[in-house]
Short mmCIF file of C-alpha atoms in Angstrom, two decimals:
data_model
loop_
_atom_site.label_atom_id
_atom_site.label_comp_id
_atom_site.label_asym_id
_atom_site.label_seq_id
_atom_site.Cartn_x
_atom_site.Cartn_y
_atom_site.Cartn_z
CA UNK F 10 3.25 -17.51 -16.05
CA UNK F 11 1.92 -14.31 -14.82
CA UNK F 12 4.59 -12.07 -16.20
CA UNK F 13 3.56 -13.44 -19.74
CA UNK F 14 -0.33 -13.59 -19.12
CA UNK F 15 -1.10 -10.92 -17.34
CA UNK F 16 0.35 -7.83 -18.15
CA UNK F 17 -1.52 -5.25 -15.39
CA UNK F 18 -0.55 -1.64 -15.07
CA UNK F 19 0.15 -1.21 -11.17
CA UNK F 20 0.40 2.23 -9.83
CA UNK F 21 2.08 2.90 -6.69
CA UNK F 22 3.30 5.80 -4.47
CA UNK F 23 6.27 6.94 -2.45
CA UNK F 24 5.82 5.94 1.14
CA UNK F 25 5.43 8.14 3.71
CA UNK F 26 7.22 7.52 6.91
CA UNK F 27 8.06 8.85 10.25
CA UNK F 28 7.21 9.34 13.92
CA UNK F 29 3.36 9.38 14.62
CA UNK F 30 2.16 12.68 13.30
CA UNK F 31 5.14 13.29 10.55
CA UNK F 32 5.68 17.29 10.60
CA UNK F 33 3.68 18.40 7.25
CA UNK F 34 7.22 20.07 6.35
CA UNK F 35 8.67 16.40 6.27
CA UNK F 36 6.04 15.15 3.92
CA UNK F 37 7.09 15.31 0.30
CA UNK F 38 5.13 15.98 -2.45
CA UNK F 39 3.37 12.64 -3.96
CA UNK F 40 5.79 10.89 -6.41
CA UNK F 41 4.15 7.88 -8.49
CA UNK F 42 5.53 5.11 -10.95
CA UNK F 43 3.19 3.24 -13.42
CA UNK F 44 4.78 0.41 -15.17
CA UNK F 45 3.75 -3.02 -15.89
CA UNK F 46 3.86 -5.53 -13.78
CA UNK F 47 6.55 -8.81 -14.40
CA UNK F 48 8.20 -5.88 -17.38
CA UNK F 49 11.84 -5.43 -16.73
CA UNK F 50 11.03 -1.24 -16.53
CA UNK F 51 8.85 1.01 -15.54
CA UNK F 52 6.92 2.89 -18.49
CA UNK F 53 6.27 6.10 -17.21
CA UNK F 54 7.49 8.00 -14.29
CA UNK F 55 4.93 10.74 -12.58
CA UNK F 56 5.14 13.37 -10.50
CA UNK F 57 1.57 14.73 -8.95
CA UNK F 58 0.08 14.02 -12.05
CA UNK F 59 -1.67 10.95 -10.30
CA UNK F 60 -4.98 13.22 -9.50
CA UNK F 61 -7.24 13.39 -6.75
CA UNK F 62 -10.53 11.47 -7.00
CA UNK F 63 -13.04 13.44 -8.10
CA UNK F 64 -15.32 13.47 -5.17
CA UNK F 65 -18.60 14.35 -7.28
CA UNK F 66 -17.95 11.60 -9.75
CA UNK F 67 -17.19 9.25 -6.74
CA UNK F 68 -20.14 10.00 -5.35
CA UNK F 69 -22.43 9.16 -7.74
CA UNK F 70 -21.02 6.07 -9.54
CA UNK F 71 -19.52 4.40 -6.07
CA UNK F 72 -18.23 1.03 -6.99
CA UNK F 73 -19.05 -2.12 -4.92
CA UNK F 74 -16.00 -3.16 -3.47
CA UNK F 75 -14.51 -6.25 -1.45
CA UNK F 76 -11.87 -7.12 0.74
CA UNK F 77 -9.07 -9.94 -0.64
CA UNK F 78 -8.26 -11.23 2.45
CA UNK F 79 -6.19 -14.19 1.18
CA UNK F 80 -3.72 -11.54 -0.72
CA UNK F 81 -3.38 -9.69 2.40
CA UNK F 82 -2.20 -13.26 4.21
CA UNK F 83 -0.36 -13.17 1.12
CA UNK F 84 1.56 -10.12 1.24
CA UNK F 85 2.50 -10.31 4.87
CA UNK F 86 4.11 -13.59 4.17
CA UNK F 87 5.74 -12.16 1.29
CA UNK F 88 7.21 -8.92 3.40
CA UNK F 89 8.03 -11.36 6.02
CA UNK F 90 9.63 -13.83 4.02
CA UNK F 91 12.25 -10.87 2.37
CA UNK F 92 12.75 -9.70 5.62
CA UNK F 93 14.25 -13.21 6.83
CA UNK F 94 16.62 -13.25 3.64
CA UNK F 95 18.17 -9.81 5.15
CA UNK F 96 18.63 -10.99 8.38
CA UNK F 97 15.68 -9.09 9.97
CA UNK F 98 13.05 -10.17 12.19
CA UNK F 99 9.45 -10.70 10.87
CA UNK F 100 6.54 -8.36 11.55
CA UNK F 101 3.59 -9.08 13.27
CA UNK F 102 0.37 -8.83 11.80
CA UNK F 103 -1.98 -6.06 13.93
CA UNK F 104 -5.10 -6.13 14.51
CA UNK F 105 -5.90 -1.57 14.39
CA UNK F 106 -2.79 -1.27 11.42
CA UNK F 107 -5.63 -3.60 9.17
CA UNK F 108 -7.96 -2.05 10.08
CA UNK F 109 -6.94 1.18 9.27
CA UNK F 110 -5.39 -0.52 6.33
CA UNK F 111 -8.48 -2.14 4.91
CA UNK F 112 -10.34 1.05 5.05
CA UNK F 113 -7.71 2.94 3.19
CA UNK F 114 -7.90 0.22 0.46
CA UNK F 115 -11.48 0.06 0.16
CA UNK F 116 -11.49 4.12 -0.07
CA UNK F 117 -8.43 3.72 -3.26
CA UNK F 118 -10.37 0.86 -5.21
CA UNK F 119 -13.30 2.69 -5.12
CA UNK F 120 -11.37 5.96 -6.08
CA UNK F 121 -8.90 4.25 -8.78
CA UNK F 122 -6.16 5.88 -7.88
CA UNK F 123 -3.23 5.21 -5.68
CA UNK F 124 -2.72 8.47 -2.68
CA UNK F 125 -1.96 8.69 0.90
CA UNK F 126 -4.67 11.57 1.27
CA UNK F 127 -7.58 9.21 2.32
CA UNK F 128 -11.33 9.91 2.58
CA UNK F 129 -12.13 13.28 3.97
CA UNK F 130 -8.30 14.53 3.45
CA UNK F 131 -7.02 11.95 6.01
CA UNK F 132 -3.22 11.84 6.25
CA UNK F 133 -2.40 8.05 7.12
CA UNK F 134 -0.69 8.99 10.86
CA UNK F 135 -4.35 9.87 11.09
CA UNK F 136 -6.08 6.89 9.85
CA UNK F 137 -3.69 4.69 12.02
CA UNK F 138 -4.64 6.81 15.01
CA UNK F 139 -8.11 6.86 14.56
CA UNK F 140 -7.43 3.08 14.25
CA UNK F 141 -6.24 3.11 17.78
CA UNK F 142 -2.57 2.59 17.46
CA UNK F 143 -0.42 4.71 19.77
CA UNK F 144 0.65 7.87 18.25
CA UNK F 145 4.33 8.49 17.96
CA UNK F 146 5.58 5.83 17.31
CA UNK F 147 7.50 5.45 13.79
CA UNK F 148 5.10 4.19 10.99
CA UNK F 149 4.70 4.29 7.29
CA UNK F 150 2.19 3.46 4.58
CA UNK F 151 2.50 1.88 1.56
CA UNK F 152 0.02 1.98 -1.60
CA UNK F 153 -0.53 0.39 -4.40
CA UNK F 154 -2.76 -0.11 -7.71
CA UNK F 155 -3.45 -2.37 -9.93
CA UNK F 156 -5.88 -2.37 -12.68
CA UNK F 157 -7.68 -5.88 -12.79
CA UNK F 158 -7.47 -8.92 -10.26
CA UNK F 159 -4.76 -12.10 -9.93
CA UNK F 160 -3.42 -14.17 -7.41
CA UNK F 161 -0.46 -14.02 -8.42
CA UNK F 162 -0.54 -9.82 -7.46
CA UNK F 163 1.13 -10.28 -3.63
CA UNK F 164 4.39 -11.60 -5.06
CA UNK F 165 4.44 -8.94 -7.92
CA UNK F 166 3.80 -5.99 -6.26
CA UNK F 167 6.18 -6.81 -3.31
CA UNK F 168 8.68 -7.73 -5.94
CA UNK F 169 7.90 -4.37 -6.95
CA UNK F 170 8.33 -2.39 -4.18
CA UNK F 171 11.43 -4.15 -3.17
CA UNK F 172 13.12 -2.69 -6.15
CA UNK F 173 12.21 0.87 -5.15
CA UNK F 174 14.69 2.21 -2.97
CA UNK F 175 12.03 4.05 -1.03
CA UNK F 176 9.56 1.52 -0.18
CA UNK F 177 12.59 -1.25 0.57
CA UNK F 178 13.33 1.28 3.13
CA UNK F 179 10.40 1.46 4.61
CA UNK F 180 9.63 -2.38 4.48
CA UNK F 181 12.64 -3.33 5.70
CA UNK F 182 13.56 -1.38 8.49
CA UNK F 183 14.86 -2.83 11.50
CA UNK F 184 12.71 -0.72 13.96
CA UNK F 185 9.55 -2.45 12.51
CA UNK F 186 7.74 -5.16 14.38
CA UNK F 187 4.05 -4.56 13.31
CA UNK F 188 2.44 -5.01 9.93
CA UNK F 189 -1.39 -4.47 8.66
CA UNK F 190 -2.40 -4.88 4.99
CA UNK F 191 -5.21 -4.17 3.11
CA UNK F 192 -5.93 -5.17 0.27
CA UNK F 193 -9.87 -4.00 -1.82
CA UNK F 194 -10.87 -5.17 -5.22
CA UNK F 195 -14.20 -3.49 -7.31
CA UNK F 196 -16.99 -5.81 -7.61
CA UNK F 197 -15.89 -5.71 -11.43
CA UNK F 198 -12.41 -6.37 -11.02
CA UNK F 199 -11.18 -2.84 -12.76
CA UNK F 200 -9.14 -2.19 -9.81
CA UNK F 201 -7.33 -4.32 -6.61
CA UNK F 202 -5.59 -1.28 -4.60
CA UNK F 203 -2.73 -2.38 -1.70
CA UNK F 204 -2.42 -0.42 1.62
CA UNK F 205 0.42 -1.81 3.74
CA UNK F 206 0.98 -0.25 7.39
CA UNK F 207 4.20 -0.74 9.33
CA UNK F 208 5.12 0.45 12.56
CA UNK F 209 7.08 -0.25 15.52
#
């Protein structure tokens, strides 16, 4: 039903993964996919043509926002749920990866856009730190946007990123054990953006 009745364009990003910082020279330039979600291919295939957010413009419209925290539950038990088909042990949900997660989220919906580069130029080895999660240890972030709300988005979106060989990597790697999700929606329900943080 939602593949038929909802047909939202979701945006989402490479992931970026490694030990806690990754050297810059290991971080690749941003590669994003829009297609629509429940379509059988994607639409359009970017490469850093996802922009920025215009910090001025941000500034003075600044969208309400909210947390969805019943699609985060949502998405963790999706992760963990393909992880147990492949044989792999399930993450943990942790209590600094949220939080660092959430405010990642909140900082994309309000944007509109889907980027690792956080508020203020934050990397996300940086947001997890600040957090208070151990540095070095492997992590990676996932992002995601949609444009509009549904509960149906958690099972789409990891549907989605398990068919990108990329972020199936980096969901789905053994070494994992912890998992925080965010997940922000505007007030007006233009945009729902997804930040998932993994680490071991």
């Amino acid at each position: 039903m939602f593949a038929t009745a909802v047909r939202a364009l979701l945006i989402y990003c490479c992931p970026l993964e490694g030990p806690s910082p990754v050297p810059l020279a290991a971080v690749r330039p941003a590669c994003c996919t829009s297609l629509l979600v429940g379509a059988v291919a994607a639409i359009a295939s970017f490469g850093a043509i996802v922009a920025e957010p215009d910090n001025a413009s941000a500034a003075k419209t600044k969208p309400k926002v909210a947390l969805a925290q019943g699609l985060e539950a949502k998405i963790v038990r999706q992760v963990n749920a393909t992880r147990r088909k492949k044989g792999l042990s399930t993450l943990r949900a942790h209590g600094r990866l949220k939080k660092s997660a959430r405010s990642h989220s909140r900082f994309l919906a309000r944007a509109g856009t889907a980027s690792h580069v956080g508020s203020g130029g934050s990397k996300f080895w940086e947001r997890i730190a600040r957090a208070g999660y151990p540095s070095g240890r492997r992590s990676a972030e996932t992002v995601g946007l949609a444009f509009g709300c549904h509960s149906s988005y958690a099972k789409a979106i990891v549907g989605e990123w398990m068919r990108s060989p990329q972020h199936r990597k980096a969901l789905m790697r053994r070494g994992y054990s912890r998992i925080g999700v965010g997940v922000a929606r505007t007030a007006s329900c233009s945009h729902t953006a997804f930040v998932i943080n993994v680490a071991g």
